[in-house]
Amino acid sequence: MNEGPLKILLLSAEVVPFAKTGGLADVAGALPKALKELGHDVRIAMPHYGFIDRQKYNLGQVLSNIDVPMDGQSEAASILEGKIGTSVPIYMVENSKYYDREGIYMYQDDADRFIFFCRAALEMVKHLNWKPDVLHCNDWHTAIIPNWLRTIYRDDPFFQNTVTVYTIHNLAYQGVFGKRVLEVAGIAKYQHLVPPGVSPENQINMMGRGIFFADIVNTVSETYANEILTPEYGEGYDWLLKERRDHLYGILNGVDYEVNNPATDPRIFQHYDIHNLNGKTENKKALQQYAGLAPETHIPLIGIISRLSDQKGFDLIGHVIEGMMSNLNFQLILLGTGSEYYHNLFSEIKHKYPERAAIFLTFNNELAQRIYAGSDMFLMPSRFEPCGLGQLLALRYGSIPIVRETGGLKDTVTNYDPMTNNGNGFTFKNYDSLAMYTSIVRAIETYHYHDRWQMLIQKGMTADFSWKNSAAKYVELYRKALVHRLEHRNEYANVPG
Ligand code: ADP
């Protein structure tokens, strides 16, 4: 049994700082750094999207025109290599047909694009003669890999000792495609291995295959790992997850405390730390000016940074936003993109309350940091939340979270009790707009008790939601997968092919 440093290849469709639409990119950019610090040989693989600047990131070609089997034929991929931080290698799969586009997802050929990425990554490690102990796959885009290791790569000596860990970052995005993808992936003849319920009829569900075939499955908080065993949160897979319960874990995401540090972050208006919270007020003033809000520091500023979708609780906000604006004394700053309905709703709010509501319907990393730093509170009333990074970043920058008690929000934010001073934010339980409204009122009331509020800020800023603890838990998980593989070696070999 391998007790020493592990060789880990983490595969992700998005990785900070190269490409990001959400929390997955944050995780893929930060967890490997923490694993490296624990002494492991960790490397990352992602596609090289056309918008990733080769010069800026100092990317060099390490392999050119390797053959990647696709749909019974072969297509060429080149591999670029760069670094995350100073020491984690990142390999980018280059193919202009699939990746020279402006965005990351939402193309008709997404199934092909990510199958190609995964296959190229596996062929790449063979070319580099770098044998990973662990393939750490993330979300539907890389879910085909556990399936391959039990089929087409099953007898490949190169992968004899390689295990798969499959992390679900959001069970709601499953990657459902027509049956043709099995031909593309070269596994049509293994269809009998998969029980009928794993995919709807005549369709292939990538997420389902990842859950079914991976040695170990995990999600990104303990509460979400339990919630997805219920029909309410299971997205149709509670039965399969229950079947895999013995191999299902929850590990809370961390935040990159180096990149996200109010004392050094180059993106915010002014640096600050717990000994100099005036700097935070300066950020608030500068943000108000930047956003066209009235320059009033004594009025609480509520920030929201989010995809504008029902998952994130925008239907709750939609119900009461008018009442909030008319009855409560606060300012709102929102940064987000998503459903057109919410674009229109918030545009109207801005029109009606130009000095109290600032609405930015775009994706902007720099502005996001400025909002974490300049806001007093951070609203995140999610319907479900696998982990949530927004509330962790908010705590790090001293913006007090107001959240619904679900998934990772429940595991990281506890309700402030004015009698005991326990708690680090404001929470509510039921998915209900009045419950949310009440906790916003409690937050605004508490804000006006200066000492209590300063204490909450300091508590948030000194909490440790860095990757240190969670990275060690991932290492345990990798080792569990390796033990499991060793114990079930015969079973693996006997999978009928
Ligand atoms: P998700 O479900 O979208 O992954 P998380 O809370 O886990 O939610 O992570 C969201 C990440 O994306 C955070 O780093 C947040 O700051 C960032 N983010 C979300 N929307 C925007 C936006 N419009 N502009 C910049 N950053 C954003």
Short mmCIF file of C-alpha atoms and ligand atoms in Angstrom, two decimals:
data_model
loop_
_atom_site.label_atom_id
_atom_site.label_comp_id
_atom_site.label_asym_id
_atom_site.label_seq_id
_atom_site.Cartn_x
_atom_site.Cartn_y
_atom_site.Cartn_z
CA MET A 1 0.00 0.00 0.00
CA ASN A 2 1.30 3.41 -1.03
CA GLU A 3 1.83 5.50 2.13
CA GLY A 4 4.20 7.93 0.45
CA PRO A 5 3.57 10.87 -1.86
CA LEU A 6 0.81 10.25 -4.39
CA LYS A 7 0.70 11.08 -8.07
CA ILE A 8 -2.60 12.84 -8.64
CA LEU A 9 -4.06 14.15 -11.88
CA LEU A 10 -6.98 16.50 -11.25
CA LEU A 11 -9.16 17.05 -14.32
CA SER A 12 -11.51 20.00 -14.59
CA ALA A 13 -13.35 21.93 -17.29
CA GLU A 14 -12.43 25.21 -15.62
CA VAL A 15 -9.50 26.28 -13.48
CA VAL A 16 -8.63 29.65 -11.88
CA PRO A 17 -6.95 31.82 -13.14
CA PHE A 18 -7.33 30.56 -16.71
CA ALA A 19 -11.08 30.01 -17.10
CA LYS A 20 -13.93 30.40 -14.64
CA THR A 21 -17.70 30.41 -14.50
CA GLY A 22 -18.10 29.38 -10.87
CA GLY A 23 -16.83 27.56 -7.80
CA LEU A 24 -15.46 24.55 -9.71
CA ALA A 25 -12.71 26.76 -11.14
CA ASP A 26 -11.81 28.07 -7.67
CA VAL A 27 -11.52 24.53 -6.33
CA ALA A 28 -9.50 23.23 -9.27
CA GLY A 29 -7.07 26.14 -8.96
CA ALA A 30 -6.60 25.94 -5.20
CA LEU A 31 -6.88 22.33 -3.99
CA PRO A 32 -3.83 21.20 -6.03
CA LYS A 33 -1.67 23.89 -4.42
CA ALA A 34 -2.64 22.61 -0.98
CA LEU A 35 -2.00 18.99 -2.03
CA LYS A 36 1.40 20.02 -3.31
CA GLU A 37 2.19 21.59 0.05
CA LEU A 38 1.38 18.25 1.64
CA GLY A 39 4.13 16.75 -0.50
CA HIS A 40 2.18 15.12 -3.35
CA ASP A 41 2.98 15.17 -7.04
CA VAL A 42 -0.24 16.77 -8.21
CA ARG A 43 -0.91 18.00 -11.72
CA ILE A 44 -3.95 19.47 -13.40
CA ALA A 45 -5.51 18.96 -16.82
CA MET A 46 -7.99 21.24 -18.58
CA PRO A 47 -8.85 22.19 -22.17
CA HIS A 48 -6.95 25.05 -23.75
CA TYR A 49 -9.83 27.39 -24.63
CA GLY A 50 -9.07 29.88 -27.37
CA PHE A 51 -9.26 32.83 -24.97
CA ILE A 52 -6.45 31.55 -22.71
CA ASP A 53 -3.44 33.70 -23.51
CA ARG A 54 -0.32 31.60 -24.15
CA GLN A 55 2.13 34.46 -23.58
CA LYS A 56 0.48 35.84 -20.48
CA TYR A 57 0.54 32.44 -18.79
CA ASN A 58 3.84 31.36 -20.25
CA LEU A 59 2.44 28.17 -21.77
CA GLY A 60 4.85 25.93 -23.64
CA GLN A 61 4.09 22.96 -25.85
CA VAL A 62 5.16 19.62 -24.36
CA LEU A 63 3.47 17.24 -26.82
CA SER A 64 2.35 17.86 -30.35
CA ASN A 65 -0.18 15.97 -32.41
CA ILE A 66 -0.80 12.99 -30.22
CA ASP A 67 -3.45 10.58 -31.50
CA VAL A 68 -6.70 10.65 -29.58
CA PRO A 69 -9.27 7.97 -30.42
CA MET A 70 -12.68 9.54 -31.15
CA ASP A 71 -15.69 7.90 -32.70
CA GLY A 72 -13.71 4.98 -34.12
CA GLN A 73 -11.16 7.31 -35.67
CA SER A 74 -8.27 9.36 -34.45
CA GLU A 75 -7.95 13.09 -33.86
CA ALA A 76 -4.88 15.09 -32.95
CA ALA A 77 -4.29 16.98 -29.73
CA SER A 78 -1.34 19.05 -28.62
CA ILE A 79 -0.52 19.59 -24.98
CA LEU A 80 0.57 22.91 -23.50
CA GLU A 81 2.08 23.14 -20.05
CA GLY A 82 1.97 25.99 -17.59
CA LYS A 83 2.11 26.40 -13.83
CA ILE A 84 -0.32 27.25 -11.07
CA GLY A 85 1.45 29.29 -8.43
CA THR A 86 5.11 28.40 -8.68
CA SER A 87 4.98 24.67 -8.65
CA VAL A 88 1.84 22.87 -9.81
CA PRO A 89 2.02 21.82 -13.47
CA ILE A 90 -1.12 22.33 -15.52
CA TYR A 91 -1.57 20.59 -18.86
CA MET A 92 -3.92 22.11 -21.39
CA VAL A 93 -5.36 20.03 -24.20
CA GLU A 94 -5.27 21.98 -27.44
CA ASN A 95 -7.48 21.34 -30.45
CA SER A 96 -8.79 24.28 -32.42
CA LYS A 97 -11.93 22.51 -33.65
CA TYR A 98 -13.18 21.91 -30.12
CA TYR A 99 -11.82 24.77 -28.06
CA ASP A 100 -11.25 27.86 -30.17
CA ARG A 101 -14.44 29.45 -28.90
CA GLU A 102 -15.31 32.43 -26.77
CA GLY A 103 -16.94 30.48 -23.96
CA ILE A 104 -16.42 27.34 -21.93
CA TYR A 105 -19.80 25.58 -22.20
CA MET A 106 -23.18 25.64 -23.85
CA TYR A 107 -22.14 24.43 -27.28
CA GLN A 108 -24.01 21.78 -29.25
CA ASP A 109 -20.97 19.52 -29.30
CA ASP A 110 -20.14 19.79 -25.58
CA ALA A 111 -20.29 15.99 -25.17
CA ASP A 112 -17.65 15.54 -27.88
CA ARG A 113 -15.58 18.43 -26.57
CA PHE A 114 -15.28 17.00 -23.07
CA ILE A 115 -14.94 13.36 -24.16
CA PHE A 116 -12.05 14.50 -26.33
CA PHE A 117 -10.49 16.42 -23.46
CA CYS A 118 -10.67 13.40 -21.13
CA ARG A 119 -9.36 10.95 -23.70
CA ALA A 120 -6.51 13.27 -24.66
CA ALA A 121 -5.58 13.66 -20.98
CA LEU A 122 -5.37 9.89 -20.49
CA GLU A 123 -3.34 9.44 -23.67
CA MET A 124 -1.16 12.35 -22.58
CA VAL A 125 -0.07 10.77 -19.29
CA LYS A 126 0.93 7.67 -21.23
CA HIS A 127 3.04 9.76 -23.62
CA LEU A 128 4.63 11.53 -20.65
CA ASN A 129 5.10 8.16 -18.95
CA TRP A 130 3.72 9.71 -15.76
CA LYS A 131 1.54 7.08 -14.09
CA PRO A 132 -1.07 8.68 -11.84
CA ASP A 133 -2.17 6.84 -8.71
CA VAL A 134 -5.35 8.88 -8.71
CA LEU A 135 -7.47 10.43 -11.43
CA HIS A 136 -9.52 13.05 -9.63
CA CYS A 137 -12.52 13.78 -11.85
CA ASN A 138 -14.91 16.69 -11.35
CA ASP A 139 -18.53 17.09 -12.46
CA TRP A 140 -20.07 15.64 -15.62
CA HIS A 141 -17.36 16.87 -17.98
CA THR A 142 -14.87 14.29 -16.72
CA ALA A 143 -17.34 11.61 -15.57
CA ILE A 144 -16.53 9.36 -18.52
CA ILE A 145 -13.10 8.57 -17.08
CA PRO A 146 -14.24 6.17 -14.31
CA ASN A 147 -16.32 4.44 -16.99
CA TRP A 148 -13.27 4.04 -19.24
CA LEU A 149 -11.06 2.67 -16.47
CA ARG A 150 -13.57 -0.16 -16.01
CA THR A 151 -13.86 -0.83 -19.77
CA ILE A 152 -11.45 0.19 -22.51
CA TYR A 153 -8.53 0.88 -20.16
CA ARG A 154 -9.33 -2.01 -17.83
CA ASP A 155 -6.58 -4.23 -19.15
CA ASP A 156 -4.13 -1.47 -19.94
CA PRO A 157 -1.04 -2.16 -17.81
CA PHE A 158 -0.36 1.56 -17.59
CA PHE A 159 -3.51 2.14 -15.52
CA GLN A 160 -3.42 -1.10 -13.49
CA ASN A 161 -2.87 0.76 -10.24
CA THR A 162 -4.81 3.91 -11.00
CA VAL A 163 -8.01 4.72 -9.11
CA THR A 164 -10.74 7.25 -9.75
CA VAL A 165 -12.24 9.74 -7.33
CA TYR A 166 -15.30 11.53 -8.64
CA THR A 167 -16.34 14.83 -7.09
CA ILE A 168 -19.86 16.15 -7.55
CA HIS A 169 -19.75 19.93 -7.39
CA ASN A 170 -23.37 20.30 -8.43
CA LEU A 171 -25.69 17.35 -8.95
CA ALA A 172 -28.10 19.47 -10.96
CA TYR A 173 -25.80 19.68 -14.00
CA GLN A 174 -25.58 16.11 -15.22
CA GLY A 175 -24.57 16.21 -18.88
CA VAL A 176 -27.37 14.32 -20.63
CA PHE A 177 -26.83 13.43 -24.27
CA GLY A 178 -28.04 11.08 -26.98
CA LYS A 179 -26.75 7.50 -27.15
CA ARG A 180 -24.35 8.49 -29.92
CA VAL A 181 -21.88 9.64 -27.26
CA LEU A 182 -21.15 6.00 -26.41
CA GLU A 183 -19.86 5.51 -29.96
CA VAL A 184 -17.84 8.70 -29.70
CA ALA A 185 -16.35 7.48 -26.42
CA GLY A 186 -15.74 3.99 -27.82
CA ILE A 187 -17.76 2.17 -25.16
CA ALA A 188 -21.00 1.25 -26.96
CA LYS A 189 -20.31 -2.45 -26.53
CA TYR A 190 -20.14 -2.15 -22.74
CA GLN A 191 -23.65 -0.82 -22.32
CA HIS A 192 -24.73 -4.00 -20.49
CA LEU A 193 -22.51 -3.05 -17.52
CA VAL A 194 -24.73 -0.13 -16.60
CA PRO A 195 -28.11 -0.75 -14.89
CA PRO A 196 -31.01 0.70 -16.89
CA GLY A 197 -31.93 3.44 -14.39
CA VAL A 198 -28.55 5.17 -14.61
CA SER A 199 -29.63 6.95 -17.80
CA PRO A 200 -33.12 7.84 -19.05
CA GLU A 201 -34.20 5.74 -22.01
CA ASN A 202 -32.21 6.41 -25.16
CA GLN A 203 -30.05 8.91 -23.37
CA ILE A 204 -26.71 8.85 -21.66
CA ASN A 205 -26.21 10.62 -18.38
CA MET A 206 -22.55 11.40 -17.80
CA MET A 207 -22.94 12.24 -14.10
CA GLY A 208 -24.72 8.92 -13.51
CA ARG A 209 -21.83 7.03 -15.05
CA GLY A 210 -19.31 8.86 -12.90
CA ILE A 211 -21.28 7.98 -9.77
CA PHE A 212 -21.72 4.39 -10.86
CA PHE A 213 -18.15 3.60 -11.93
CA ALA A 214 -15.88 5.71 -9.73
CA ASP A 215 -13.97 3.99 -6.93
CA ILE A 216 -14.95 6.77 -4.56
CA VAL A 217 -17.56 9.50 -4.97
CA ASN A 218 -17.62 12.67 -2.95
CA THR A 219 -19.35 15.96 -2.84
CA VAL A 220 -18.29 19.26 -1.43
CA SER A 221 -19.86 19.41 2.03
CA GLU A 222 -21.07 16.87 4.54
CA THR A 223 -24.59 18.22 4.65
CA TYR A 224 -24.96 18.11 0.86
CA ALA A 225 -23.58 14.54 0.87
CA ASN A 226 -26.50 13.61 3.12
CA GLU A 227 -29.08 15.78 1.38
CA ILE A 228 -28.50 14.15 -2.03
CA LEU A 229 -29.63 10.83 -0.59
CA THR A 230 -33.17 12.27 -0.48
CA PRO A 231 -35.59 12.74 -3.38
CA GLU A 232 -35.75 16.47 -2.62
CA TYR A 233 -32.05 17.03 -3.39
CA GLY A 234 -31.10 13.85 -5.24
CA GLU A 235 -31.94 15.14 -8.75
CA GLY A 236 -33.19 11.66 -9.67
CA TYR A 237 -30.06 9.94 -8.36
CA ASP A 238 -30.85 9.50 -4.67
CA TRP A 239 -31.33 5.76 -5.29
CA LEU A 240 -27.96 5.35 -7.01
CA LEU A 241 -26.17 7.46 -4.41
CA LYS A 242 -27.76 5.34 -1.70
CA GLU A 243 -26.44 2.23 -3.44
CA ARG A 244 -23.00 3.78 -3.38
CA ARG A 245 -23.38 5.11 0.11
CA ASP A 246 -20.41 3.14 1.46
CA HIS A 247 -18.19 4.97 -1.00
CA LEU A 248 -19.79 8.41 -0.75
CA TYR A 249 -18.16 11.20 1.27
CA GLY A 250 -18.51 14.93 1.90
CA ILE A 251 -15.49 17.21 2.09
CA LEU A 252 -15.97 20.92 2.51
CA ASN A 253 -14.31 23.13 -0.08
CA GLY A 254 -11.75 25.63 1.08
CA VAL A 255 -10.76 29.02 -0.25
CA ASP A 256 -7.34 30.02 -1.55
CA TYR A 257 -6.29 32.25 1.37
CA GLU A 258 -3.23 33.46 -0.49
CA VAL A 259 -5.07 34.85 -3.50
CA ASN A 260 -8.06 35.97 -1.43
CA ASN A 261 -6.42 38.04 1.26
CA PRO A 262 -7.72 41.54 2.08
CA ALA A 263 -4.24 42.49 3.31
CA THR A 264 -2.64 41.87 -0.11
CA ASP A 265 -5.37 41.49 -2.77
CA PRO A 266 -4.37 43.83 -5.64
CA ARG A 267 -7.94 43.90 -6.94
CA ILE A 268 -9.52 45.77 -4.00
CA PHE A 269 -9.42 49.54 -3.40
CA GLN A 270 -7.43 49.49 -0.17
CA HIS A 271 -5.78 46.77 1.90
CA TYR A 272 -6.94 46.00 5.43
CA ASP A 273 -6.77 43.41 8.15
CA ILE A 274 -8.44 42.79 11.53
CA HIS A 275 -6.21 45.38 13.18
CA ASN A 276 -7.10 48.04 10.66
CA LEU A 277 -10.77 47.80 9.80
CA ASN A 278 -10.89 51.45 8.70
CA GLY A 279 -9.49 50.07 5.47
CA LYS A 280 -12.70 48.12 5.05
CA THR A 281 -14.74 51.31 5.40
CA GLU A 282 -12.52 52.92 2.75
CA ASN A 283 -13.38 50.02 0.44
CA LYS A 284 -17.06 50.60 1.10
CA LYS A 285 -16.78 54.32 0.27
CA ALA A 286 -14.83 53.62 -2.92
CA LEU A 287 -17.28 50.92 -3.94
CA GLN A 288 -20.26 53.22 -3.37
CA GLN A 289 -18.62 55.85 -5.52
CA TYR A 290 -17.67 53.35 -8.22
CA ALA A 291 -21.19 51.93 -8.28
CA GLY A 292 -23.03 55.26 -8.18
CA LEU A 293 -24.55 54.61 -4.74
CA ALA A 294 -25.22 57.41 -2.26
CA PRO A 295 -22.03 58.02 -0.22
CA GLU A 296 -23.50 57.00 3.13
CA THR A 297 -21.28 54.75 5.21
CA HIS A 298 -23.73 54.28 8.09
CA ILE A 299 -26.29 52.53 5.87
CA PRO A 300 -25.59 48.80 5.53
CA LEU A 301 -24.53 47.68 2.08
CA ILE A 302 -25.73 44.21 1.09
CA GLY A 303 -23.72 42.43 -1.61
CA ILE A 304 -24.82 39.59 -3.88
CA ILE A 305 -22.42 37.85 -6.28
CA SER A 306 -24.02 34.92 -7.98
CA ARG A 307 -25.36 33.11 -10.97
CA LEU A 308 -28.88 34.49 -11.34
CA SER A 309 -30.80 31.24 -11.08
CA ASP A 310 -33.51 29.78 -8.88
CA GLN A 311 -30.89 27.48 -7.28
CA LYS A 312 -29.37 30.56 -5.68
CA GLY A 313 -32.66 31.68 -4.13
CA PHE A 314 -33.51 34.47 -6.53
CA ASP A 315 -37.16 33.54 -6.53
CA LEU A 316 -37.17 34.35 -2.79
CA ILE A 317 -35.45 37.67 -3.41
CA GLY A 318 -37.79 38.40 -6.33
CA HIS A 319 -40.83 37.99 -4.06
CA VAL A 320 -39.74 40.52 -1.47
CA ILE A 321 -37.31 42.88 -3.15
CA GLU A 322 -39.91 45.63 -3.57
CA GLY A 323 -40.92 45.34 0.10
CA MET A 324 -37.27 45.33 1.16
CA MET A 325 -36.48 48.44 -0.84
CA SER A 326 -39.51 50.32 0.49
CA ASN A 327 -39.36 49.23 4.15
CA LEU A 328 -35.71 48.69 5.03
CA ASN A 329 -32.85 51.15 5.09
CA PHE A 330 -29.99 49.52 3.17
CA GLN A 331 -28.13 49.65 -0.11
CA LEU A 332 -27.82 46.75 -2.52
CA ILE A 333 -25.01 45.86 -4.89
CA LEU A 334 -25.49 42.87 -7.14
CA LEU A 335 -23.07 41.27 -9.57
CA GLY A 336 -24.35 38.35 -11.59
CA THR A 337 -25.46 36.86 -14.87
CA GLY A 338 -28.08 34.32 -15.68
CA SER A 339 -31.77 34.18 -16.37
CA GLU A 340 -33.25 37.00 -18.39
CA TYR A 341 -36.14 37.24 -16.00
CA TYR A 342 -33.82 38.33 -13.19
CA HIS A 343 -31.85 40.63 -15.48
CA ASN A 344 -35.10 42.49 -16.13
CA LEU A 345 -36.23 42.43 -12.53
CA PHE A 346 -33.01 43.91 -11.17
CA SER A 347 -32.74 46.42 -14.00
CA GLU A 348 -36.15 47.72 -12.92
CA ILE A 349 -35.02 47.92 -9.30
CA LYS A 350 -31.98 49.92 -10.31
CA HIS A 351 -34.14 52.23 -12.40
CA LYS A 352 -36.48 52.82 -9.49
CA TYR A 353 -33.81 53.21 -6.78
CA PRO A 354 -30.71 54.55 -8.58
CA GLU A 355 -28.91 55.67 -5.42
CA ARG A 356 -29.68 52.56 -3.38
CA ALA A 357 -29.30 49.73 -5.85
CA ALA A 358 -26.28 49.08 -8.06
CA ILE A 359 -26.75 46.24 -10.52
CA PHE A 360 -23.96 44.77 -12.64
CA LEU A 361 -25.26 42.09 -15.00
CA THR A 362 -21.90 40.74 -16.04
CA PHE A 363 -19.05 38.44 -14.93
CA ASN A 364 -16.18 40.43 -13.44
CA ASN A 365 -13.54 38.94 -11.13
CA GLU A 366 -12.14 42.26 -9.98
CA LEU A 367 -15.51 43.77 -9.15
CA ALA A 368 -16.41 40.59 -7.26
CA GLN A 369 -13.44 41.08 -4.91
CA ARG A 370 -14.32 44.74 -4.48
CA ILE A 371 -17.83 43.77 -3.45
CA TYR A 372 -16.61 41.18 -0.94
CA ALA A 373 -14.31 43.86 0.51
CA GLY A 374 -16.70 46.82 0.39
CA SER A 375 -20.02 45.28 1.41
CA ASP A 376 -21.21 44.84 5.00
CA MET A 377 -23.36 41.79 4.38
CA PHE A 378 -23.50 39.06 1.78
CA LEU A 379 -26.83 37.53 0.81
CA MET A 380 -26.95 33.90 -0.35
CA PRO A 381 -30.39 32.36 0.23
CA SER A 382 -29.84 29.24 -1.89
CA ARG A 383 -32.51 26.60 -2.47
CA PHE A 384 -29.63 24.10 -2.44
CA GLU A 385 -25.90 24.70 -2.17
CA PRO A 386 -23.33 21.90 -2.54
CA CYS A 387 -20.71 23.99 -0.73
CA GLY A 388 -20.85 27.62 -1.78
CA LEU A 389 -17.72 29.69 -1.99
CA GLY A 390 -19.40 33.09 -1.93
CA GLN A 391 -20.11 32.94 1.82
CA LEU A 392 -16.54 31.77 2.54
CA LEU A 393 -15.04 34.61 0.52
CA ALA A 394 -17.43 37.03 2.22
CA LEU A 395 -16.28 35.87 5.68
CA ARG A 396 -12.65 36.20 4.61
CA TYR A 397 -13.27 39.85 3.65
CA GLY A 398 -15.45 40.63 6.69
CA SER A 399 -18.79 40.77 4.90
CA ILE A 400 -21.31 39.00 7.11
CA PRO A 401 -23.25 36.22 5.37
CA ILE A 402 -27.04 35.94 5.39
CA VAL A 403 -27.78 32.42 4.18
CA ARG A 404 -30.31 29.64 4.09
CA GLU A 405 -29.37 26.59 6.15
CA THR A 406 -28.68 24.14 3.36
CA GLY A 407 -25.66 22.16 2.11
CA GLY A 408 -22.32 23.85 2.65
CA LEU A 409 -24.00 27.05 3.83
CA LYS A 410 -25.28 25.11 6.82
CA ASP A 411 -21.82 23.69 7.49
CA THR A 412 -20.08 27.06 7.46
CA VAL A 413 -22.47 29.74 8.69
CA THR A 414 -24.15 29.65 12.09
CA ASN A 415 -26.83 32.00 13.27
CA TYR A 416 -25.76 34.96 15.41
CA ASP A 417 -27.26 34.89 18.89
CA PRO A 418 -27.18 38.34 20.55
CA MET A 419 -27.52 36.75 24.02
CA THR A 420 -24.36 34.66 23.75
CA ASN A 421 -22.55 36.34 20.82
CA ASN A 422 -22.24 32.89 19.24
CA GLY A 423 -22.60 32.58 15.48
CA ASN A 424 -20.88 34.14 12.48
CA GLY A 425 -23.81 35.20 10.31
CA PHE A 426 -27.58 35.21 9.91
CA THR A 427 -29.40 32.09 8.84
CA PHE A 428 -32.90 30.84 8.17
CA LYS A 429 -34.21 27.35 7.67
CA ASN A 430 -37.29 27.16 5.49
CA TYR A 431 -37.13 28.07 1.84
CA ASP A 432 -39.45 30.95 2.35
CA SER A 433 -39.18 34.63 1.43
CA LEU A 434 -40.54 35.83 4.76
CA ALA A 435 -37.96 33.76 6.65
CA MET A 436 -35.24 35.33 4.50
CA TYR A 437 -36.69 38.80 5.01
CA THR A 438 -36.67 38.28 8.80
CA SER A 439 -33.00 37.35 8.85
CA ILE A 440 -32.14 40.38 6.74
CA VAL A 441 -33.98 42.53 9.28
CA ARG A 442 -32.00 40.89 12.10
CA ALA A 443 -28.74 41.55 10.25
CA ILE A 444 -29.61 45.21 9.66
CA GLU A 445 -30.58 45.68 13.31
CA THR A 446 -27.36 44.08 14.53
CA TYR A 447 -25.32 46.21 12.12
CA HIS A 448 -26.28 49.29 14.14
CA TYR A 449 -24.65 47.85 17.29
CA HIS A 450 -21.15 48.87 16.32
CA ASP A 451 -19.22 46.63 18.77
CA ARG A 452 -21.19 43.53 17.92
CA TRP A 453 -20.73 44.14 14.24
CA GLN A 454 -16.98 44.65 14.57
CA MET A 455 -16.84 41.40 16.53
CA LEU A 456 -18.68 39.59 13.73
CA ILE A 457 -16.31 41.02 11.13
CA GLN A 458 -13.29 39.90 13.14
CA LYS A 459 -14.76 36.48 13.69
CA GLY A 460 -15.31 36.00 9.96
CA MET A 461 -11.87 37.27 9.03
CA THR A 462 -10.05 35.07 11.55
CA ALA A 463 -11.96 31.86 10.78
CA ASP A 464 -9.98 29.25 8.87
CA PHE A 465 -11.72 28.07 5.72
CA SER A 466 -8.45 27.60 3.88
CA TRP A 467 -7.70 24.38 2.00
CA LYS A 468 -5.31 23.05 4.63
CA ASN A 469 -7.77 20.77 6.43
CA SER A 470 -9.78 19.77 3.41
CA ALA A 471 -6.71 18.88 1.32
CA ALA A 472 -5.64 16.42 4.03
CA LYS A 473 -9.13 14.89 3.87
CA TYR A 474 -8.80 14.46 0.10
CA VAL A 475 -5.52 12.62 0.63
CA GLU A 476 -7.35 10.25 3.00
CA LEU A 477 -9.99 9.74 0.35
CA TYR A 478 -7.40 8.99 -2.33
CA ARG A 479 -5.80 6.41 -0.04
CA LYS A 480 -9.21 4.87 0.68
CA ALA A 481 -9.76 4.53 -3.05
CA LEU A 482 -6.38 2.82 -3.43
CA VAL A 483 -7.15 0.38 -0.62
CA HIS A 484 -10.56 -0.32 -2.10
CA ARG A 485 -8.99 -1.01 -5.46
CA LEU A 486 -6.48 -3.40 -3.92
CA GLU A 487 -9.20 -5.28 -2.07
CA HIS A 488 -11.42 -5.54 -5.12
CA ARG A 489 -8.72 -6.20 -7.67
CA ASN A 490 -10.27 -9.52 -8.72
CA GLU A 491 -13.69 -8.02 -9.06
CA TYR A 492 -12.29 -5.37 -11.38
CA ALA A 493 -10.60 -7.94 -13.55
CA ASN A 494 -13.78 -9.97 -13.86
CA VAL A 495 -15.99 -7.23 -15.22
CA PRO A 496 -17.36 -8.87 -18.36
CA GLY A 497 -16.16 -7.13 -21.48
P1 ADP B 1 -21.44 28.22 -8.09
O1 ADP B 1 -22.62 27.32 -7.83
O2 ADP B 1 -21.79 29.27 -9.09
O3 ADP B 1 -20.19 27.50 -8.40
P2 ADP B 1 -20.06 29.12 -5.67
O4 ADP B 1 -20.50 30.00 -4.54
O5 ADP B 1 -19.53 27.78 -5.31
O6 ADP B 1 -21.27 29.03 -6.71
O7 ADP B 1 -18.90 29.86 -6.48
C1 ADP B 1 -19.13 31.00 -7.23
C2 ADP B 1 -17.80 31.64 -7.56
O8 ADP B 1 -17.96 32.42 -8.74
C3 ADP B 1 -17.30 32.57 -6.48
O9 ADP B 1 -15.89 32.65 -6.57
C4 ADP B 1 -17.93 33.91 -6.90
O10 ADP B 1 -17.21 35.01 -6.42
C5 ADP B 1 -17.81 33.81 -8.41
N1 ADP B 1 -18.82 34.55 -9.18
C6 ADP B 1 -20.14 34.25 -9.31
N2 ADP B 1 -20.75 35.13 -10.13
C7 ADP B 1 -19.79 36.01 -10.50
C8 ADP B 1 -19.79 37.17 -11.36
N3 ADP B 1 -20.89 37.58 -11.97
N4 ADP B 1 -18.62 37.82 -11.53
C9 ADP B 1 -17.50 37.40 -10.90
N5 ADP B 1 -17.43 36.32 -10.09
C10 ADP B 1 -18.56 35.64 -9.90
#
